[in-house]
Coordinates of C-alpha atoms in Angstrom, one line a residue:
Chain A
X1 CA 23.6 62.2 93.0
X2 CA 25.1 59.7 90.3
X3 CA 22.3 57.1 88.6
X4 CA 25.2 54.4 88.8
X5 CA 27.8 53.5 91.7
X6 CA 29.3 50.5 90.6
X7 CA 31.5 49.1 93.9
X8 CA 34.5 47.3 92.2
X9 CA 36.1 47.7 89.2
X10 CA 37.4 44.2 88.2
X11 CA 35.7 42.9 84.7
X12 CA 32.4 42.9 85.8
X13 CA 32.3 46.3 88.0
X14 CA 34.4 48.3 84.7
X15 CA 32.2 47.1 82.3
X16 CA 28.8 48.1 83.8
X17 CA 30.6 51.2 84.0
X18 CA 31.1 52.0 80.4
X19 CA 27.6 50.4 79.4
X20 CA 25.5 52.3 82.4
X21 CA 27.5 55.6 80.8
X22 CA 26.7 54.5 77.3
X23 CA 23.2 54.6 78.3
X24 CA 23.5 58.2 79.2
X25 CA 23.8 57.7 82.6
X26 CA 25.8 59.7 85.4
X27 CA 28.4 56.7 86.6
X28 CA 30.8 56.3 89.4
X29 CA 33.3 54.1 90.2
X30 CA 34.8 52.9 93.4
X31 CA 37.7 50.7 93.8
X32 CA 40.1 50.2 96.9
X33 CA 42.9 48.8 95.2
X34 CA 45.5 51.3 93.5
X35 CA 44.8 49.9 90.2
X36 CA 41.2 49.5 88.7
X37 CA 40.6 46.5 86.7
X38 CA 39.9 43.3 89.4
X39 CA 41.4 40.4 90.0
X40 CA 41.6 39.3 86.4
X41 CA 43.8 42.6 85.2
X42 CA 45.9 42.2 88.4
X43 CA 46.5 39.1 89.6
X44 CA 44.4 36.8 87.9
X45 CA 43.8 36.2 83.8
X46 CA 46.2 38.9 82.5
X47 CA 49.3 38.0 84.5
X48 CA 49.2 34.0 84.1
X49 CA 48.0 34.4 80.4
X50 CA 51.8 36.2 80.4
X51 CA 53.6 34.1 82.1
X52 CA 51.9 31.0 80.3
X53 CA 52.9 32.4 76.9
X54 CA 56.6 33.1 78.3
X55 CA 56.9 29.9 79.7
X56 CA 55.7 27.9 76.4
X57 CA 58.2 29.7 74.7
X58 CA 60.6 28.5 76.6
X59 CA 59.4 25.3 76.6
X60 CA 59.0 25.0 72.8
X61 CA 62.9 26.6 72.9
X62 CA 64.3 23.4 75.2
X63 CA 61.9 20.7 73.9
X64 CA 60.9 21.0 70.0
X65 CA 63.2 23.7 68.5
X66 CA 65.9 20.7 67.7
X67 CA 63.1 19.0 65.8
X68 CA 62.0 22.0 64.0
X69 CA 65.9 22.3 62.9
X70 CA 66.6 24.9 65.2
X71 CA 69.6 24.6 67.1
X72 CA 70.9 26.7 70.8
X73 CA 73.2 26.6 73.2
X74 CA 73.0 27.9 76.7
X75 CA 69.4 28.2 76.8
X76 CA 67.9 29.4 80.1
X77 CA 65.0 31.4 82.1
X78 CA 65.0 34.9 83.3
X79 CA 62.7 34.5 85.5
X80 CA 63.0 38.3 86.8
X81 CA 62.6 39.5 83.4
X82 CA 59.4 36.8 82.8
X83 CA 58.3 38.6 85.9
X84 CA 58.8 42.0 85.0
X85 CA 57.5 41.7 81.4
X86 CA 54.2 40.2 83.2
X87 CA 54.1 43.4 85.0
X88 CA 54.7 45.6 81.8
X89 CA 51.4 43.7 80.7
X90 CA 49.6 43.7 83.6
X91 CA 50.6 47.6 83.9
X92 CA 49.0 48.2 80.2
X93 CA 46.2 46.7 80.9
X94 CA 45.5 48.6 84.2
X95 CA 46.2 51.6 81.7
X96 CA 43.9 51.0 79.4
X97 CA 41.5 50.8 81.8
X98 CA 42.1 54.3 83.6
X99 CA 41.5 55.2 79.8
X100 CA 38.5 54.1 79.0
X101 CA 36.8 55.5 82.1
X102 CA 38.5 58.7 81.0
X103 CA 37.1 58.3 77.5
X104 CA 32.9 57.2 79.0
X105 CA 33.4 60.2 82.0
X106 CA 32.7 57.7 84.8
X107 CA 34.2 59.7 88.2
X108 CA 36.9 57.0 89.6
X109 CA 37.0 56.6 93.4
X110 CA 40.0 55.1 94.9
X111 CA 39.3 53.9 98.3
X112 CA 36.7 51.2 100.0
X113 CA 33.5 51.3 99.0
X114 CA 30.9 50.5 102.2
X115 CA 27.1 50.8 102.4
X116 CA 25.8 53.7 104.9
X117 CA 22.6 52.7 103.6
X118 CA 20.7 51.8 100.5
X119 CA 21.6 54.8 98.4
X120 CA 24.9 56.0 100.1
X121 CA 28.5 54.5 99.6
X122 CA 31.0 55.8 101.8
X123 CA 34.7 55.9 100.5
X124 CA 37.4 55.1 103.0
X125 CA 41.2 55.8 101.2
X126 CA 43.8 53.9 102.5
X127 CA 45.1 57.1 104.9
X128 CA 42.0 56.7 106.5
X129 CA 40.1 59.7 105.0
X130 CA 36.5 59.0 103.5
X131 CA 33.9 60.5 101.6
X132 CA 30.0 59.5 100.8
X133 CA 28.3 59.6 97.5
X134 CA 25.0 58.7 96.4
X135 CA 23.7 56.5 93.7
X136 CA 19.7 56.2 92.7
X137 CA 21.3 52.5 91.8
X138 CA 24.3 50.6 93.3
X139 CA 26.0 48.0 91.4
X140 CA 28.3 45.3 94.1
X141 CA 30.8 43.6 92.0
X142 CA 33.4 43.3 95.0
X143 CA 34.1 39.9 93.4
X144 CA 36.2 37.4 94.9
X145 CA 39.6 36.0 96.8
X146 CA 41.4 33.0 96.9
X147 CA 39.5 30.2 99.1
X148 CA 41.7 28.3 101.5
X149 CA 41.1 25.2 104.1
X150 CA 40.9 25.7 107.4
X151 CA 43.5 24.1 108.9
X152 CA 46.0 25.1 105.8
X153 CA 47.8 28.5 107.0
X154 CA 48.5 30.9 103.8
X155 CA 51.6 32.3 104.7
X156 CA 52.6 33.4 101.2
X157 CA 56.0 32.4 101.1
X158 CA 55.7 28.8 100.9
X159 CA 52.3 28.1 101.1
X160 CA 51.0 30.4 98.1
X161 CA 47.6 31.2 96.4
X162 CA 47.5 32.3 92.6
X163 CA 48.4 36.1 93.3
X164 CA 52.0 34.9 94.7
X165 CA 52.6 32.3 92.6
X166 CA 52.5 35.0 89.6
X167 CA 55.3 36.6 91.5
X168 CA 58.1 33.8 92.5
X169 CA 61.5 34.7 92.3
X170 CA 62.7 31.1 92.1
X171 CA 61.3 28.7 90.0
X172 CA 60.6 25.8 92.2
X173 CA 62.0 22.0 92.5
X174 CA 59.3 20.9 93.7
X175 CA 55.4 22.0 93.4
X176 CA 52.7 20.9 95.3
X177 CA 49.5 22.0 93.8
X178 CA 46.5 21.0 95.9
X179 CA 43.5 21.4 93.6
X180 CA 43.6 19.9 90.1
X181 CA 41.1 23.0 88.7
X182 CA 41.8 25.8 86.5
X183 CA 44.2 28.2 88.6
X184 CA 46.3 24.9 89.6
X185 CA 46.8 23.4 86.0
X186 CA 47.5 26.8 84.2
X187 CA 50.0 27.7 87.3
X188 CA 51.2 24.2 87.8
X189 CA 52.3 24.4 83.8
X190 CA 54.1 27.3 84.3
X191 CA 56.6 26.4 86.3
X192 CA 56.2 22.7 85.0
X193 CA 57.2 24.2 81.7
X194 CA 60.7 25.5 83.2
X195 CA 61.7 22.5 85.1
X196 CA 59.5 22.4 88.6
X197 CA 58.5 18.9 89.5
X198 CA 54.8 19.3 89.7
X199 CA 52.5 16.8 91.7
X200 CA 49.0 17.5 91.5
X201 CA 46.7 16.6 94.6
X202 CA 43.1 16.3 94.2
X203 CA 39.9 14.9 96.1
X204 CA 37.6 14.3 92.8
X205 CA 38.4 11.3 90.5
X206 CA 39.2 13.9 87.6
X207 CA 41.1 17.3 86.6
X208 CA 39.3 20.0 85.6
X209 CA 36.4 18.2 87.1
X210 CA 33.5 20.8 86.6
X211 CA 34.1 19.8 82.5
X212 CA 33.4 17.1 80.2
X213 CA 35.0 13.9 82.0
X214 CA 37.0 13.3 78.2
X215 CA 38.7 16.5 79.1
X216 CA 40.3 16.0 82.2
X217 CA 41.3 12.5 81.2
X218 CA 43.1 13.9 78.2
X219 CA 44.8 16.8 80.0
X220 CA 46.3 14.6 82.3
X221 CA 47.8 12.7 79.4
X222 CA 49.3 15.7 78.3
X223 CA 50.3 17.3 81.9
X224 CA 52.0 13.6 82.4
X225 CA 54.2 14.5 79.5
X226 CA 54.9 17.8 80.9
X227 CA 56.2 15.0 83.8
X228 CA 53.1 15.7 86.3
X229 CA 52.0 13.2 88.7
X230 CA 48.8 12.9 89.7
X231 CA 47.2 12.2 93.5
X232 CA 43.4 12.1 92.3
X233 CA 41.2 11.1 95.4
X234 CA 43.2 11.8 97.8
X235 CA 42.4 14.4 100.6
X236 CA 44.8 17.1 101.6
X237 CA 44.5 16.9 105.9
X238 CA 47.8 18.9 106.8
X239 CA 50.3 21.8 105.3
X240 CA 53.2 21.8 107.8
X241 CA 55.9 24.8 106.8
X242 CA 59.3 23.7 107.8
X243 CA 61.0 26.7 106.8
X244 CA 62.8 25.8 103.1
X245 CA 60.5 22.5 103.1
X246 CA 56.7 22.3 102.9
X247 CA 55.0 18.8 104.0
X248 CA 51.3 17.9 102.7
X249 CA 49.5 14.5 104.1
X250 CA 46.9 13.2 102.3
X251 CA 44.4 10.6 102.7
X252 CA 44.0 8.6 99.4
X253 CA 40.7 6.5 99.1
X254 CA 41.7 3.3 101.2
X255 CA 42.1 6.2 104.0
X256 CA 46.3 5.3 103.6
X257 CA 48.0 9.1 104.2
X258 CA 50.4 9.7 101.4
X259 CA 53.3 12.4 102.2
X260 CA 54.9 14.8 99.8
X261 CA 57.2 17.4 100.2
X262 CA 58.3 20.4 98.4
X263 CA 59.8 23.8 98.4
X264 CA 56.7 25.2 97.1
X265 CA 53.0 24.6 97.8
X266 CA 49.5 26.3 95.7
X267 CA 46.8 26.3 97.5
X268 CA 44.5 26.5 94.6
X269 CA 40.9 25.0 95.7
X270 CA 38.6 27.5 94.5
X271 CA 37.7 31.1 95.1
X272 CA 35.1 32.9 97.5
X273 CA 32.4 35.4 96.9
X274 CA 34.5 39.1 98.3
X275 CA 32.5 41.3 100.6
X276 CA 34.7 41.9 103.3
X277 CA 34.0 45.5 104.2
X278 CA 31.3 46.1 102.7
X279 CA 28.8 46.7 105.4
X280 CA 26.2 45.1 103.0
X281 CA 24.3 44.9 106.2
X282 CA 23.3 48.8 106.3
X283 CA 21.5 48.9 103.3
X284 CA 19.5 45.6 104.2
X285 CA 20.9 43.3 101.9
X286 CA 21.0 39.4 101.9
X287 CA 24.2 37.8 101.8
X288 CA 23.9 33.7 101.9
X289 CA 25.8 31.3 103.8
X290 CA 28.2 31.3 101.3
X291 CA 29.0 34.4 101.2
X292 CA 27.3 35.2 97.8
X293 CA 25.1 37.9 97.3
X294 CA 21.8 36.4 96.3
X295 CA 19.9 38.2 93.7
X296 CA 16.9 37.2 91.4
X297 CA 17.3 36.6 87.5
X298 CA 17.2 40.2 87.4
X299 CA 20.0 40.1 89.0
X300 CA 18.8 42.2 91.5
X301 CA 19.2 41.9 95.0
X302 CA 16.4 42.5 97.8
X303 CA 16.6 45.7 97.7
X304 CA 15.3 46.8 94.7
X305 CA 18.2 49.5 93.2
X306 CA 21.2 47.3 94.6
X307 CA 22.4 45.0 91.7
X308 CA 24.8 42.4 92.0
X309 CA 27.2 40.4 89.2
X310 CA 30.3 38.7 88.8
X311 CA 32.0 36.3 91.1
X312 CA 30.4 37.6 94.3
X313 CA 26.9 35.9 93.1
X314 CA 25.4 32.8 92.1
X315 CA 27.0 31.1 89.0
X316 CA 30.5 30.2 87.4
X317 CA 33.4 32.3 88.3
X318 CA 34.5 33.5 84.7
X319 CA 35.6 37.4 84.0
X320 CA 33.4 37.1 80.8
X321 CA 30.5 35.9 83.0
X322 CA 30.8 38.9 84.8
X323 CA 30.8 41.4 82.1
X324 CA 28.1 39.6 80.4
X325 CA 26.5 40.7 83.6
X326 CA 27.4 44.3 84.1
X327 CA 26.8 44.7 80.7
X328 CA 23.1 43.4 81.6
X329 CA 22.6 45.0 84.5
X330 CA 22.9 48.5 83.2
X331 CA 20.6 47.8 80.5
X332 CA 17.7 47.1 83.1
X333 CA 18.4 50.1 84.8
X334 CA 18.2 51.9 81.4
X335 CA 14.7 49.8 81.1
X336 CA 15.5 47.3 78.4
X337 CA 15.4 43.5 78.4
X338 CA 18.4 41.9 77.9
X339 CA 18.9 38.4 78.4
X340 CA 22.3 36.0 78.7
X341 CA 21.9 32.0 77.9
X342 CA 24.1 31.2 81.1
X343 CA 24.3 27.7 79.4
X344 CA 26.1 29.6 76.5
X345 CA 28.9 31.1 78.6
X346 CA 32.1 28.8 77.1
X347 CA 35.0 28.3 79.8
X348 CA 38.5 28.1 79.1
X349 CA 41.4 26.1 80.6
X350 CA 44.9 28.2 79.1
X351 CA 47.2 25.0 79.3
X352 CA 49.3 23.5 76.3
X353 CA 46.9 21.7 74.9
X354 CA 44.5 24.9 75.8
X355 CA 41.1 23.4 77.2
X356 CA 37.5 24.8 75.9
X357 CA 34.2 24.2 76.4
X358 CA 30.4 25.2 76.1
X359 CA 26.9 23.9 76.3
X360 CA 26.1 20.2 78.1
X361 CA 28.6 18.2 79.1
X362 CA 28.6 14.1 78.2
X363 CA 27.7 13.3 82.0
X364 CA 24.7 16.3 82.3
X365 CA 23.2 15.2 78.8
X366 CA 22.6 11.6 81.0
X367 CA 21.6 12.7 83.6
X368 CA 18.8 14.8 81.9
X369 CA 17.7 11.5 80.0
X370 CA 18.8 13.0 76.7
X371 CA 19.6 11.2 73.8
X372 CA 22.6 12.5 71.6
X373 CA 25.3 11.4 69.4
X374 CA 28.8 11.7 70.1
X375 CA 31.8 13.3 67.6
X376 CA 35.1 13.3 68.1
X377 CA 37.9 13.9 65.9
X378 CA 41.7 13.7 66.9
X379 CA 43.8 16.6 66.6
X380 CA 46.5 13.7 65.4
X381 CA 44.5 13.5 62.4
X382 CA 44.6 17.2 61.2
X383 CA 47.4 18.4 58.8
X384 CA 47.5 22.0 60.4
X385 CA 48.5 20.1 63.8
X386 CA 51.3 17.6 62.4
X387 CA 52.6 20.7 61.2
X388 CA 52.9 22.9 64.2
X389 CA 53.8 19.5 66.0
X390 CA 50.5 20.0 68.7
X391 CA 49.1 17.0 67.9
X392 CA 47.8 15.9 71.8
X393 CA 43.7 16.5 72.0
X394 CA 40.7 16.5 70.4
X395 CA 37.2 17.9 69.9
X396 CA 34.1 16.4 70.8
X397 CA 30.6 17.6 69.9
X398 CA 27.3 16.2 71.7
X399 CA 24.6 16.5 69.6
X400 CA 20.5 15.3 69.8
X401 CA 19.8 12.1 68.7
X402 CA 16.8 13.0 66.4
X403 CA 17.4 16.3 66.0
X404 CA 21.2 16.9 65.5
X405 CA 20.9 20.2 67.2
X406 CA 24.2 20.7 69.1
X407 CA 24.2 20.4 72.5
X408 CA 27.7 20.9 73.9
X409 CA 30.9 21.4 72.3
X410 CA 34.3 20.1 74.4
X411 CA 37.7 20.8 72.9
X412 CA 41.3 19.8 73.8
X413 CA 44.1 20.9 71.8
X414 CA 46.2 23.9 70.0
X415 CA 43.7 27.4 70.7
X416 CA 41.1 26.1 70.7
X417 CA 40.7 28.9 73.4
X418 CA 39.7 31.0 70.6
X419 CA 38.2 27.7 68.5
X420 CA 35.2 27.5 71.0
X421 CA 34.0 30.9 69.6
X422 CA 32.6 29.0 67.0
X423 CA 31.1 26.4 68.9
X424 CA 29.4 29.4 71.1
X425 CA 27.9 31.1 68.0
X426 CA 26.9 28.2 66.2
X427 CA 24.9 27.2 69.7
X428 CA 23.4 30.4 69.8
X429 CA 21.5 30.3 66.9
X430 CA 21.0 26.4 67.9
X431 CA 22.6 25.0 64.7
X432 CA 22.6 21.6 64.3
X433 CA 25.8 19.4 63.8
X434 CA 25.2 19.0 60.0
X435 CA 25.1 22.6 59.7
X436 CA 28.3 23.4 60.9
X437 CA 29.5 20.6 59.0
X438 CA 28.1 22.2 55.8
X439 CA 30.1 25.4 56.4
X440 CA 33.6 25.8 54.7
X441 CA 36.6 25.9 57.2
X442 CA 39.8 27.2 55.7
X443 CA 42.4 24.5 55.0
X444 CA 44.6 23.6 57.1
X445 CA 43.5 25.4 60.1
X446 CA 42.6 23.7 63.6
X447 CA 39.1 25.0 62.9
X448 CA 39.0 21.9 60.8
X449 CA 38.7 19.7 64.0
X450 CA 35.7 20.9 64.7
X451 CA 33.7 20.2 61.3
X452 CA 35.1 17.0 60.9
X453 CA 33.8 16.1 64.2
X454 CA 30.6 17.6 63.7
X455 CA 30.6 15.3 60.4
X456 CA 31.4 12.3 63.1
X457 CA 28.4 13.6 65.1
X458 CA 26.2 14.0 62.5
X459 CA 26.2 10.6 60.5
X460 CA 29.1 9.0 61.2
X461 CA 31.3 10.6 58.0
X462 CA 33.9 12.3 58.6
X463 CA 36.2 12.6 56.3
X464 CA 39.6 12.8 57.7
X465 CA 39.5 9.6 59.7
Chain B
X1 CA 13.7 22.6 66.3
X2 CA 15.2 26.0 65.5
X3 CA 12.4 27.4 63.7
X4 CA 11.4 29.9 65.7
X5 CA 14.3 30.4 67.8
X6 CA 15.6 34.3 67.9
X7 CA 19.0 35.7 67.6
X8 CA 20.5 37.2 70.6
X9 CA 19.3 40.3 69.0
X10 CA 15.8 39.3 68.2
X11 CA 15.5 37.7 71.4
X12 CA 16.4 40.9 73.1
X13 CA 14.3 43.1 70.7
X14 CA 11.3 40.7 71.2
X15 CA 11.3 40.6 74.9
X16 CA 11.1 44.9 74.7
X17 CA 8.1 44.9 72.4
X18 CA 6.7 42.6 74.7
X19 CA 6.4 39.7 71.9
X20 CA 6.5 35.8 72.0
X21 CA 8.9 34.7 69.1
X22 CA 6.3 31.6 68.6
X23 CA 4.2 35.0 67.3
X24 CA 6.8 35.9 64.7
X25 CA 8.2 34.4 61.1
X26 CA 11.3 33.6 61.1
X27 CA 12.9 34.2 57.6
X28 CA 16.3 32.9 58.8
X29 CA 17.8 29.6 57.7
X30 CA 15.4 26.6 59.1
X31 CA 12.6 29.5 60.2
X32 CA 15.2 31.5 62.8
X33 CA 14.2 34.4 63.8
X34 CA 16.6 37.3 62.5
X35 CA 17.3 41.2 63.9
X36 CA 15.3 42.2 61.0
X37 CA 12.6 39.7 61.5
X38 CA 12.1 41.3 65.1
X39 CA 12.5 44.8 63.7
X40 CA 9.8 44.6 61.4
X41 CA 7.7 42.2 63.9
X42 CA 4.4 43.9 64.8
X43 CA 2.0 43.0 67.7
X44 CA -0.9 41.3 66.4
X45 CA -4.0 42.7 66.2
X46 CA -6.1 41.4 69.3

């Protein structure tokens, strides 16, 4: 009898893992894929992180090299070894994994995990063989696929989702990407990057349209650079295959249909909540219309030692959402109280300029009635940007009128992946915008950005501009 | 406004010694509520 069964071993499932062992309890593991680690190891984060770096190197190599006085000849893509050094990466990774549940003693099960009943996972291997073990509590973190419509027919080739678009072995003319969200723009600048034509369909008025409207306004800029077009309102209504040649129809807002053809089309929409197989069913548990697990702010589900986390419940889909969770999770099995500020949870958009956010958004703040005061300082302006030549973006902090706490941070521009760490802190222990701007940032560093525009934010002073 | 308001920690600390942070001093800058502050935060006698 194992205390923990944690059913899927992406970020969410591996890390409840190692903190439900940490606690001293007897853990198990069940995956059904060869490799542990999820989506985000395999054929999410990990891989497109890789190929985003490659390609931006080669990008920087055909586009800014001459500038920095560095001159090549006969510059071109491997794409088979971009591909294969993805893999290396990805096979690392999956490594380091296998490690660590080596290191916490966590028994690894390699096979599909499905309920017999509350307590009892059965484990069906791929040959067909199975085995049952028992858990006193279950932890589903199955967590999710690629979401498709229904009349658009994934049949991998042409018409792609994220997980073959990671392994092409042509860099496409054209590119359709139907979705203008994360997965499309960080896929769509891949093989923008190496010379694909890239037009972007999408039925909101924005990019990136779950962030700060500034944000998808200025990544467009930038994408358009990367020579992106843009079909915002418009509404995919058919994906016809025509062997070498993909056709998508869309109806922009006057209800016109717009067609545009490619060799290639993503299909990157969104993701759905995974439980395929699960047999959730047998041990009584809810499962919404969506297909999410619903569970309380205990994250607990109806039944009162199942537990669910990650993308297959309520909230955004984010790998460091999920381990927040499994990290949470075992910690109320182990009877403590730990809590996670899901309005603290930054999310990251890994295009050139990178994308980062956390806290309110511009268009949330008004719609709660709250007054703040707005920031904003150009990355045009800072030294350590005219340097490095990544001048496109900015940073904008939201603050509260009368009390300058900061509400939400919203940054376009060079890393300011890893920039919004400071944002995230500072928000936790609710600094104000003053205070951040009373801090010392190292000269020059991008860092910068983000006191000078919490100077702006504060009293109008910034210093740089 | 942050006066009062608990670290991560604290907050986590807090919540397992079954304490309201409005209860406890912050000694943290503007009155936050440290790690230590929660450590050394007692229940008040009723």
């Amino acid at each position: 009898m194992y205390d923990v069964i944690v059913i899927g071993s992406g970020p969410g499932g591996y890390v409840a893992a190692i903190r439900a062992a940490q606690l001293g309890m007897k853990t198990a593991i069940v995956e059904k894929y060869p490799t542990l680690g999820g989506t985000c190891l395999n054929v999410g984060c990990i891989p497109s992180k890789a190929l985003l770096d490659s390609s931006e190197h080669y990008h920087n190599a055909a586009h800014t090299f001459k500038t920095h006085g560095i001159n090549l000849s006969s510059l071109k893509v491997d794409l088979k070894q971009m591909i294969s050094r993805k893999d290396d990466v990805v096979k690392q990774n999956v490594e380091g994994i296998q490690y660590l549940m080596k290191k916490n003693k966590i028994d690894v099960y390699q096979g599909l995990g499905s309920f017999v009943d509350k307590s009892t996972v059965k484990v069906t291997k791929d040959d067909g063989s199975s085995e049952q073990i028992q858990g006193k509590n279950i932890i589903i973190a199955t967590g999710s696929k690629p979401s498709t419509l229904p009349f658009i027919k994934l049949d991998k080739k042409r018409v792609i989702t994220s997980t073959e678009a990671l392994n092409l072995n042509e860099i496409p003319k054209k590119l359709i990407v139907i979705g203008g969200g994360v997965i499309g723009m960080e896929l769509g600048s891949v093989y923008g990057r190496m010379g694909a034509k890239v037009s972007v369909v999408e039925y909101m008025d924005s990019l990136i349209p779950t962030m700060d409207k500034t944000m998808g306004k200025e990544l467009q800029k930038s994408l358009k650079k990367l020579g992106f077009d843009f079909y915002l309102k418009h509404k995919v209504v058919e994906v016809e295959n025509k062997g070498k040649e993909v056709i998508v129809k869309a109806e922009n807002a006057k209800g016109e249909t717009v067609e545009l053809k490619a060799d290639y089309v993503l299909v990157s929409i969104g993701r759905r909540p995974y439980t395929d197989g699960l047999n959730a069913e047998a041990a009584g548990i809810k499962v919404n219309d969506k297909g999410q697990v619903e569970v309380d702010d205990h994250l607990r589900t109806n039944v009162p030692n199942i537990y669910a986390i990650g993308d297959v419940v309520k909230g955004a889909m984010l790998a460091h959402k999920a381990e927040e969770e499994g990290t949470f999770v075992a910690e109320v099995i182990a009877g403590q109280k730990p809590h996670i500020n899901y309005n603290l949870i930054p999310g990251v958009v890994y295009t050139w300029p990178e994308v980062a956010a956390v806290g309110y958004t511009e268009e949330q703040l008004k719609e709660k009635g709250i007054k703040f005061k707005t920031g904003k300082f150009p990355f045009m302006a800072s030294g350590r940007a005219r340097a490095s030549m990544d001048t496109d973006g900015l940073v904008k902090v939201l603050a509260d009128a009368e009390t300058d706490e900061i509400l939400g941070v919203h940054m376009i521009g060079p890393r300011v992946a890893d920039m919004i760490a400071e944002a995230v802190v500072a928000m936790e222990f609710r600094a104000s915008a003053e205070d951040i701007s009373r801090m010392s940032h190292a000269h020059p560093t991008y860092t910068e950005a983000f006191k000078e525009a919490c100077l702006a934010a504060t009293d109008n002073r910034a210093l740089h501009i | 406004y942050a006066t009062g308001h608990a670290s991560p920690a604290a907050a986590k600390i807090l919540a397992e010694k079954g304490l309201d942070p409005k209860d406890v001093k912050g000694t943290g800058k503007d009155g936050r509520i440290t790690k230590e502050d929660a450590e050394k935060a007692e229940k008040p006698a009723p």
